[in-house]
Amino acid sequence: MRSVEAETKEALVSPIDSLAIIGRGLVGSMFVERFTALEGLKVLAAGRGEIASVMEQQPEVVLAATPNPVGEVAAELAARAIAPFSLVLPQNGVGVIEQAQRALGRSDISLIRASLYTMVSQSDNGVAYDPAKLRLTLSPGRHQDRRELSRVRLALMSAGFAVVTCENPRDMEWTKLLVNSIGSTSTVTGLTPRETFVDENLFSLELTGLRQRSAVIRAGGIKLVNIPWAKTPLLRLGASVLPSYVPGALKQLIAETVAEGRDNLPSAAARKITEGREPSEALEYHLPFIQLAKETGLTATVDEAIVEVIQQHLRGEIHLQEMTSRQKTDLLTLVLRNGGSLPRK
């Protein structure tokens, strides 16, 4: 898989004249903040219910910072569009381009797939992120979208993002999914990356999960993209050569590496659970591995265990926010040993 070296902006001037950003969540707010600083760029910020009024102004590019699935948003954008535009899709998950294509029902809209590698969180003043770590990958949704990708790439670079372009959106999506899965036991345990990877039991679960997912990806004919800040070569190495017993010093090094890339924060889903909110995106990180494992005849037992615990929580049968980290770790281990299901009383 060919990738282009990460690039950064040189001037605060946008190569496009108008941009609509749909979505008023943390990611949408971060994009609005970055793009409104550019000279000569008309930025139209809108919530999900304001699509009609925004599309009347005929934006050149629409960035849909809305949750996955994207079908309904894409269909409404297409229905309300007066003129062709480029649609940028930065959602987590896989199969996003295919969803959008089915929903659009027209061929004059360019599709650009994006994967964001920036930690965005809530702060007292609004949205918080590290301007030095504005990073994403881009891929054309289809072959005919390559030219438009170049303009979108330049606009993002002007807004301060480091950008890597990829040839294949499927490979790019699955690479991000694998990166997101590192440390994902924290969705259940609520622990930080540093705490996760120095814990002997959790380290073993994480390593098993990485090996299973890597095997499923290979069997599915997916090629990992080389993303500098995601350290994808190390993921390959870890999945193939790390021994079953890893010395403490090496565990500590891995813990520090992962913690640095995540600002040592638990997963977004874990933070939502702690706040009493629904961890909607948690299943999107694990169900694709389970499905692909079934299709390829392999196993994804760690993902199945995480999904089982999360589903029990969503059904109200357990309450993760009321449990200690040790209780949650023991529960996850129990589910894994029980073949991916919670023992019934």
Tab-separated table of C-alpha atoms in Angstrom:
chain	number	residue	atom	x	y	z
A	1	MET	CA	0.000	0.000	0.000
A	2	ARG	CA	1.476	3.315	-1.086
A	3	SER	CA	1.072	6.294	1.169
A	4	VAL	CA	2.217	9.868	0.874
A	5	GLU	CA	4.398	11.368	3.596
A	6	ALA	CA	2.615	13.439	6.213
A	7	GLU	CA	2.452	17.088	5.244
A	8	THR	CA	1.673	20.225	7.195
A	9	LYS	CA	0.255	23.578	6.263
A	10	GLU	CA	2.384	26.461	5.026
A	11	ALA	CA	-0.184	29.248	4.718
A	12	LEU	CA	-3.521	30.105	6.252
A	13	VAL	CA	-5.213	30.353	2.863
A	14	SER	CA	-7.807	27.839	1.723
A	15	PRO	CA	-7.945	26.415	-1.839
A	16	ILE	CA	-11.746	26.219	-1.551
A	17	ASP	CA	-14.199	29.103	-1.173
A	18	SER	CA	-16.984	27.571	0.922
A	19	LEU	CA	-17.237	24.713	3.390
A	20	ALA	CA	-20.217	23.390	5.308
A	21	ILE	CA	-19.569	21.461	8.523
A	22	ILE	CA	-22.534	19.359	9.611
A	23	GLY	CA	-22.527	18.370	13.264
A	24	ARG	CA	-22.154	20.376	16.458
A	25	GLY	CA	-20.413	17.724	18.538
A	26	LEU	CA	-16.790	17.812	19.675
A	27	VAL	CA	-15.304	16.822	16.317
A	28	GLY	CA	-17.535	19.195	14.372
A	29	SER	CA	-16.663	22.033	16.741
A	30	MET	CA	-12.955	21.325	16.348
A	31	PHE	CA	-13.219	21.492	12.547
A	32	VAL	CA	-15.225	24.746	12.748
A	33	GLU	CA	-12.583	26.309	14.978
A	34	ARG	CA	-9.759	25.328	12.634
A	35	PHE	CA	-11.413	26.401	9.384
A	36	THR	CA	-12.841	29.711	10.567
A	37	ALA	CA	-9.247	30.915	11.021
A	38	LEU	CA	-8.591	30.684	7.260
A	39	GLU	CA	-8.720	33.760	5.072
A	40	GLY	CA	-11.250	33.843	2.265
A	41	LEU	CA	-13.113	30.710	3.333
A	42	LYS	CA	-16.847	30.863	4.000
A	43	VAL	CA	-17.595	28.359	6.789
A	44	LEU	CA	-21.182	27.245	7.306
A	45	ALA	CA	-21.628	25.463	10.633
A	46	ALA	CA	-24.877	23.576	11.059
A	47	GLY	CA	-26.569	20.983	13.207
A	48	ARG	CA	-28.237	17.871	11.855
A	49	GLY	CA	-31.572	19.694	11.508
A	50	GLU	CA	-30.162	22.640	9.558
A	51	ILE	CA	-29.049	20.846	6.412
A	52	ALA	CA	-31.686	22.422	4.149
A	53	SER	CA	-30.685	26.018	4.900
A	54	VAL	CA	-26.971	25.236	4.539
A	55	MET	CA	-27.322	23.474	1.191
A	56	GLU	CA	-29.250	26.446	-0.192
A	57	GLN	CA	-25.920	28.333	-0.017
A	58	GLN	CA	-24.260	25.798	-2.338
A	59	PRO	CA	-21.078	24.920	-0.405
A	60	GLU	CA	-18.233	23.462	-2.466
A	61	VAL	CA	-17.348	20.961	0.236
A	62	VAL	CA	-19.466	19.407	2.984
A	63	LEU	CA	-17.751	17.804	5.968
A	64	ALA	CA	-20.239	15.542	7.739
A	65	ALA	CA	-19.012	15.363	11.337
A	66	THR	CA	-21.969	13.212	12.316
A	67	PRO	CA	-22.069	9.737	13.872
A	68	ASN	CA	-21.955	6.504	11.912
A	69	PRO	CA	-24.150	5.286	10.182
A	70	VAL	CA	-24.151	8.081	7.619
A	71	GLY	CA	-26.904	6.967	5.246
A	72	GLU	CA	-29.639	9.353	6.393
A	73	VAL	CA	-27.354	12.401	6.438
A	74	ALA	CA	-25.926	11.577	2.995
A	75	ALA	CA	-29.401	11.098	1.535
A	76	GLU	CA	-30.635	14.425	2.907
A	77	LEU	CA	-27.554	16.272	1.682
A	78	ALA	CA	-28.065	14.858	-1.815
A	79	ALA	CA	-31.775	15.669	-1.789
A	80	ARG	CA	-31.182	19.268	-0.668
A	81	ALA	CA	-28.174	19.968	-2.907
A	82	ILE	CA	-28.668	22.588	-5.617
A	83	ALA	CA	-25.230	22.025	-7.148
A	84	PRO	CA	-22.636	19.221	-7.020
A	85	PHE	CA	-20.314	19.199	-4.011
A	86	SER	CA	-17.643	17.103	-2.345
A	87	LEU	CA	-18.635	15.102	0.729
A	88	VAL	CA	-15.946	14.408	3.343
A	89	LEU	CA	-16.735	11.545	5.732
A	90	PRO	CA	-14.554	11.368	8.901
A	91	GLN	CA	-16.632	8.819	10.849
A	92	ASN	CA	-15.137	5.916	12.749
A	93	GLY	CA	-16.073	2.465	11.533
A	94	VAL	CA	-15.953	0.624	8.216
A	95	GLY	CA	-18.089	0.517	5.082
A	96	VAL	CA	-18.814	4.256	5.256
A	97	ILE	CA	-18.222	4.960	1.555
A	98	GLU	CA	-20.523	2.100	0.581
A	99	GLN	CA	-23.233	3.468	2.884
A	100	ALA	CA	-22.922	6.920	1.348
A	101	GLN	CA	-22.982	5.642	-2.227
A	102	ARG	CA	-26.204	3.736	-1.627
A	103	ALA	CA	-27.818	6.749	0.042
A	104	LEU	CA	-26.754	9.461	-2.419
A	105	GLY	CA	-28.373	7.998	-5.492
A	106	ARG	CA	-26.361	10.282	-7.806
A	107	SER	CA	-22.868	10.279	-9.307
A	108	ASP	CA	-22.027	14.006	-9.366
A	109	ILE	CA	-21.041	14.163	-5.680
A	110	SER	CA	-17.389	13.461	-4.913
A	111	LEU	CA	-16.714	11.227	-1.920
A	112	ILE	CA	-13.663	11.637	0.312
A	113	ARG	CA	-13.062	9.250	3.209
A	114	ALA	CA	-11.207	10.641	6.212
A	115	SER	CA	-9.863	9.078	9.408
A	116	LEU	CA	-9.100	11.451	12.277
A	117	TYR	CA	-6.148	10.723	14.579
A	118	THR	CA	-6.669	13.624	16.988
A	119	MET	CA	-7.889	13.328	20.574
A	120	VAL	CA	-10.801	15.732	21.045
A	121	SER	CA	-12.459	16.240	24.411
A	122	GLN	CA	-14.764	18.596	26.283
A	123	SER	CA	-13.318	21.498	28.244
A	124	ASP	CA	-14.768	24.324	30.319
A	125	ASN	CA	-14.291	26.632	27.336
A	126	GLY	CA	-15.731	24.258	24.757
A	127	VAL	CA	-13.576	21.839	22.791
A	128	ALA	CA	-10.037	20.739	23.737
A	129	TYR	CA	-7.347	19.260	21.493
A	130	ASP	CA	-3.603	19.549	20.912
A	131	PRO	CA	-2.939	21.807	17.876
A	132	ALA	CA	0.406	20.032	17.429
A	133	LYS	CA	-1.405	16.710	16.965
A	134	LEU	CA	-3.934	17.576	14.258
A	135	ARG	CA	-3.609	14.469	12.122
A	136	LEU	CA	-5.753	12.584	9.650
A	137	THR	CA	-5.700	10.327	6.637
A	138	LEU	CA	-7.641	10.799	3.393
A	139	SER	CA	-8.656	8.467	0.614
A	140	PRO	CA	-10.751	8.994	-2.525
A	141	GLY	CA	-14.059	7.199	-2.265
A	142	ARG	CA	-13.815	6.215	-5.924
A	143	HIS	CA	-11.193	6.541	-8.637
A	144	GLN	CA	-12.915	9.606	-10.118
A	145	ASP	CA	-12.666	11.423	-6.766
A	146	ARG	CA	-8.850	11.670	-6.802
A	147	ARG	CA	-8.689	15.207	-8.181
A	148	GLU	CA	-11.120	16.544	-5.593
A	149	LEU	CA	-9.162	14.810	-2.849
A	150	SER	CA	-6.183	17.041	-3.678
A	151	ARG	CA	-8.201	20.217	-2.982
A	152	VAL	CA	-9.578	18.827	0.270
A	153	ARG	CA	-6.079	17.784	1.332
A	154	LEU	CA	-4.720	21.268	0.733
A	155	ALA	CA	-7.596	22.844	2.648
A	156	LEU	CA	-6.952	20.604	5.639
A	157	MET	CA	-3.234	21.338	5.520
A	158	SER	CA	-4.023	25.056	5.479
A	159	ALA	CA	-6.124	24.516	8.609
A	160	GLY	CA	-3.124	23.003	10.404
A	161	PHE	CA	-3.592	19.281	9.828
A	162	ALA	CA	-0.864	16.807	9.003
A	163	VAL	CA	-2.281	14.649	6.196
A	164	VAL	CA	-1.476	11.222	4.813
A	165	THR	CA	-3.280	10.213	1.620
A	166	CYS	CA	-4.120	6.586	0.919
A	167	GLU	CA	-5.207	4.788	-2.226
A	168	ASN	CA	-7.822	2.460	-0.801
A	169	PRO	CA	-10.562	3.638	1.606
A	170	ARG	CA	-11.208	0.092	2.839
A	171	ASP	CA	-7.576	-0.426	3.845
A	172	MET	CA	-7.546	3.013	5.466
A	173	GLU	CA	-10.723	2.350	7.480
A	174	TRP	CA	-9.529	-1.014	8.780
A	175	THR	CA	-6.139	0.435	9.704
A	176	LYS	CA	-7.865	3.067	11.842
A	177	LEU	CA	-10.159	0.419	13.313
A	178	LEU	CA	-7.164	-1.685	14.341
A	179	VAL	CA	-5.438	1.365	15.851
A	180	ASN	CA	-8.622	2.242	17.769
A	181	SER	CA	-8.819	-1.297	19.127
A	182	ILE	CA	-5.489	-0.994	20.953
A	183	GLY	CA	-6.281	-0.542	24.627
A	184	SER	CA	-10.000	-1.080	24.021
A	185	THR	CA	-10.365	-3.265	27.119
A	186	SER	CA	-10.527	0.135	28.832
A	187	THR	CA	-14.060	0.487	27.453
A	188	VAL	CA	-15.015	-2.091	30.058
A	189	THR	CA	-12.424	-1.422	32.777
A	190	GLY	CA	-12.274	2.391	32.574
A	191	LEU	CA	-8.493	2.285	33.052
A	192	THR	CA	-5.978	4.542	31.308
A	193	PRO	CA	-3.633	3.116	28.636
A	194	ARG	CA	-0.735	3.231	31.094
A	195	GLU	CA	-2.715	1.293	33.716
A	196	THR	CA	-3.952	-1.173	31.098
A	197	PHE	CA	-0.613	-2.165	29.638
A	198	VAL	CA	1.234	-2.635	32.916
A	199	ASP	CA	-1.501	-4.974	34.204
A	200	GLU	CA	-0.410	-8.549	33.441
A	201	ASN	CA	-3.919	-9.894	32.802
A	202	LEU	CA	-5.060	-6.977	30.656
A	203	PHE	CA	-1.791	-6.935	28.713
A	204	SER	CA	-2.402	-10.585	27.829
A	205	LEU	CA	-5.947	-9.788	26.688
A	206	GLU	CA	-4.731	-6.857	24.595
A	207	LEU	CA	-2.014	-8.949	22.942
A	208	THR	CA	-4.447	-11.771	22.186
A	209	GLY	CA	-6.901	-9.280	20.727
A	210	LEU	CA	-4.215	-7.691	18.542
A	211	ARG	CA	-3.135	-11.076	17.190
A	212	GLN	CA	-6.698	-12.152	16.458
A	213	ARG	CA	-7.575	-8.897	14.720
A	214	SER	CA	-4.376	-8.874	12.675
A	215	ALA	CA	-5.060	-12.426	11.516
A	216	VAL	CA	-8.642	-11.540	10.570
A	217	ILE	CA	-7.466	-8.485	8.615
A	218	ARG	CA	-4.902	-10.507	6.674
A	219	ALA	CA	-7.450	-13.225	5.921
A	220	GLY	CA	-9.863	-10.572	4.677
A	221	GLY	CA	-7.355	-9.343	2.090
A	222	ILE	CA	-6.924	-5.983	3.831
A	223	LYS	CA	-3.555	-4.236	3.792
A	224	LEU	CA	-2.544	-2.033	6.698
A	225	VAL	CA	-1.606	1.502	5.678
A	226	ASN	CA	1.667	2.956	6.970
A	227	ILE	CA	0.564	5.849	9.191
A	228	PRO	CA	3.575	7.541	10.848
A	229	TRP	CA	1.832	8.709	14.021
A	230	ALA	CA	-0.153	5.458	14.402
A	231	LYS	CA	3.042	3.351	14.366
A	232	THR	CA	1.391	0.687	12.209
A	233	PRO	CA	4.707	-1.142	11.566
A	234	LEU	CA	4.932	-1.698	15.331
A	235	LEU	CA	1.413	-3.173	15.318
A	236	ARG	CA	2.508	-5.715	12.729
A	237	LEU	CA	5.627	-6.485	14.712
A	238	GLY	CA	3.762	-6.802	17.988
A	239	ALA	CA	1.178	-9.137	16.517
A	240	SER	CA	3.783	-11.450	15.014
A	241	VAL	CA	6.858	-11.540	17.272
A	242	LEU	CA	5.931	-10.577	20.855
A	243	PRO	CA	6.293	-13.656	23.078
A	244	SER	CA	3.533	-14.906	25.350
A	245	TYR	CA	5.556	-13.684	28.314
A	246	VAL	CA	6.651	-10.077	27.961
A	247	PRO	CA	9.241	-8.690	30.416
A	248	GLY	CA	8.079	-5.897	32.689
A	249	ALA	CA	10.438	-3.336	31.162
A	250	LEU	CA	9.011	-3.987	27.684
A	251	LYS	CA	5.461	-3.759	29.023
A	252	GLN	CA	6.319	-0.400	30.536
A	253	LEU	CA	7.729	0.822	27.222
A	254	ILE	CA	4.597	-0.286	25.376
A	255	ALA	CA	2.414	1.335	28.039
A	256	GLU	CA	4.225	4.647	27.688
A	257	THR	CA	4.050	4.521	23.880
A	258	VAL	CA	0.291	3.922	23.845
A	259	ALA	CA	-0.317	6.429	26.637
A	260	GLU	CA	1.536	9.146	24.730
A	261	GLY	CA	-0.588	8.617	21.630
A	262	ARG	CA	-3.840	8.755	23.640
A	263	ASP	CA	-2.915	11.481	26.126
A	264	ASN	CA	-3.199	8.614	28.640
A	265	LEU	CA	-6.996	8.831	28.557
A	266	PRO	CA	-9.391	5.868	28.684
A	267	SER	CA	-11.402	5.303	25.519
A	268	ALA	CA	-14.159	7.794	24.681
A	269	ALA	CA	-16.702	5.038	25.305
A	270	ALA	CA	-15.264	4.433	28.796
A	271	ARG	CA	-15.494	8.134	29.588
A	272	LYS	CA	-19.141	8.151	28.474
A	273	ILE	CA	-19.910	5.199	30.751
A	274	THR	CA	-18.332	7.014	33.695
A	275	GLU	CA	-20.508	10.058	32.902
A	276	GLY	CA	-23.639	7.907	32.696
A	277	ARG	CA	-23.983	8.301	28.932
A	278	GLU	CA	-24.481	5.573	26.329
A	279	PRO	CA	-21.213	4.340	24.751
A	280	SER	CA	-22.752	4.137	21.288
A	281	GLU	CA	-19.482	3.900	19.343
A	282	ALA	CA	-18.093	1.023	21.423
A	283	LEU	CA	-19.845	-1.668	19.399
A	284	GLU	CA	-18.691	-0.124	16.102
A	285	TYR	CA	-15.069	-0.783	17.103
A	286	HIS	CA	-15.596	-4.500	17.747
A	287	LEU	CA	-18.511	-5.866	15.710
A	288	PRO	CA	-16.671	-5.542	12.356
A	289	PHE	CA	-13.867	-7.797	13.638
A	290	ILE	CA	-16.416	-10.342	14.854
A	291	GLN	CA	-18.220	-10.307	11.491
A	292	LEU	CA	-15.020	-10.570	9.452
A	293	ALA	CA	-13.814	-13.407	11.694
A	294	LYS	CA	-17.000	-15.330	10.879
A	295	GLU	CA	-16.540	-14.677	7.171
A	296	THR	CA	-12.918	-15.865	7.217
A	297	GLY	CA	-13.390	-18.818	9.575
A	298	LEU	CA	-11.237	-17.290	12.321
A	299	THR	CA	-11.918	-16.191	15.898
A	300	ALA	CA	-12.335	-12.828	17.633
A	301	THR	CA	-12.937	-13.951	21.203
A	302	VAL	CA	-11.611	-10.782	22.869
A	303	ASP	CA	-13.924	-8.598	20.793
A	304	GLU	CA	-16.828	-10.948	21.523
A	305	ALA	CA	-16.170	-10.665	25.265
A	306	ILE	CA	-16.007	-6.857	25.165
A	307	VAL	CA	-19.209	-6.677	23.110
A	308	GLU	CA	-21.013	-9.027	25.490
A	309	VAL	CA	-20.146	-6.907	28.530
A	310	ILE	CA	-21.107	-3.664	26.775
A	311	GLN	CA	-24.412	-5.118	25.588
A	312	GLN	CA	-25.201	-6.308	29.112
A	313	HIS	CA	-24.508	-2.770	30.311
A	314	LEU	CA	-26.695	-1.217	27.592
A	315	ARG	CA	-29.553	-3.560	28.540
A	316	GLY	CA	-29.239	-2.504	32.170
A	317	GLU	CA	-28.330	-5.989	33.369
A	318	ILE	CA	-25.054	-4.696	34.809
A	319	HIS	CA	-23.957	-1.151	35.669
A	320	LEU	CA	-20.309	-0.632	34.789
A	321	GLN	CA	-20.205	2.886	36.244
A	322	GLU	CA	-20.960	1.424	39.680
A	323	MET	CA	-18.199	-1.213	39.568
A	324	THR	CA	-14.523	-0.904	40.482
A	325	SER	CA	-11.841	-1.352	37.828
A	326	ARG	CA	-10.842	-4.680	39.395
A	327	GLN	CA	-14.420	-5.939	39.337
A	328	LYS	CA	-14.755	-4.959	35.685
A	329	THR	CA	-11.430	-6.590	34.773
A	330	ASP	CA	-12.480	-9.803	36.522
A	331	LEU	CA	-15.846	-9.699	34.731
A	332	LEU	CA	-14.213	-9.298	31.316
A	333	THR	CA	-11.871	-12.217	32.050
A	334	LEU	CA	-14.799	-14.359	33.205
A	335	VAL	CA	-16.778	-13.637	30.038
A	336	LEU	CA	-13.772	-14.510	27.875
A	337	ARG	CA	-13.276	-17.814	29.704
A	338	ASN	CA	-16.989	-18.543	29.327
A	339	GLY	CA	-16.750	-18.409	25.542
A	340	GLY	CA	-17.889	-14.812	25.081
A	341	SER	CA	-20.983	-14.848	27.240
A	342	LEU	CA	-21.813	-13.795	30.781
A	343	PRO	CA	-22.685	-16.786	32.983
A	344	ARG	CA	-26.368	-16.814	33.854
A	345	LYS	CA	-27.481	-17.205	37.429
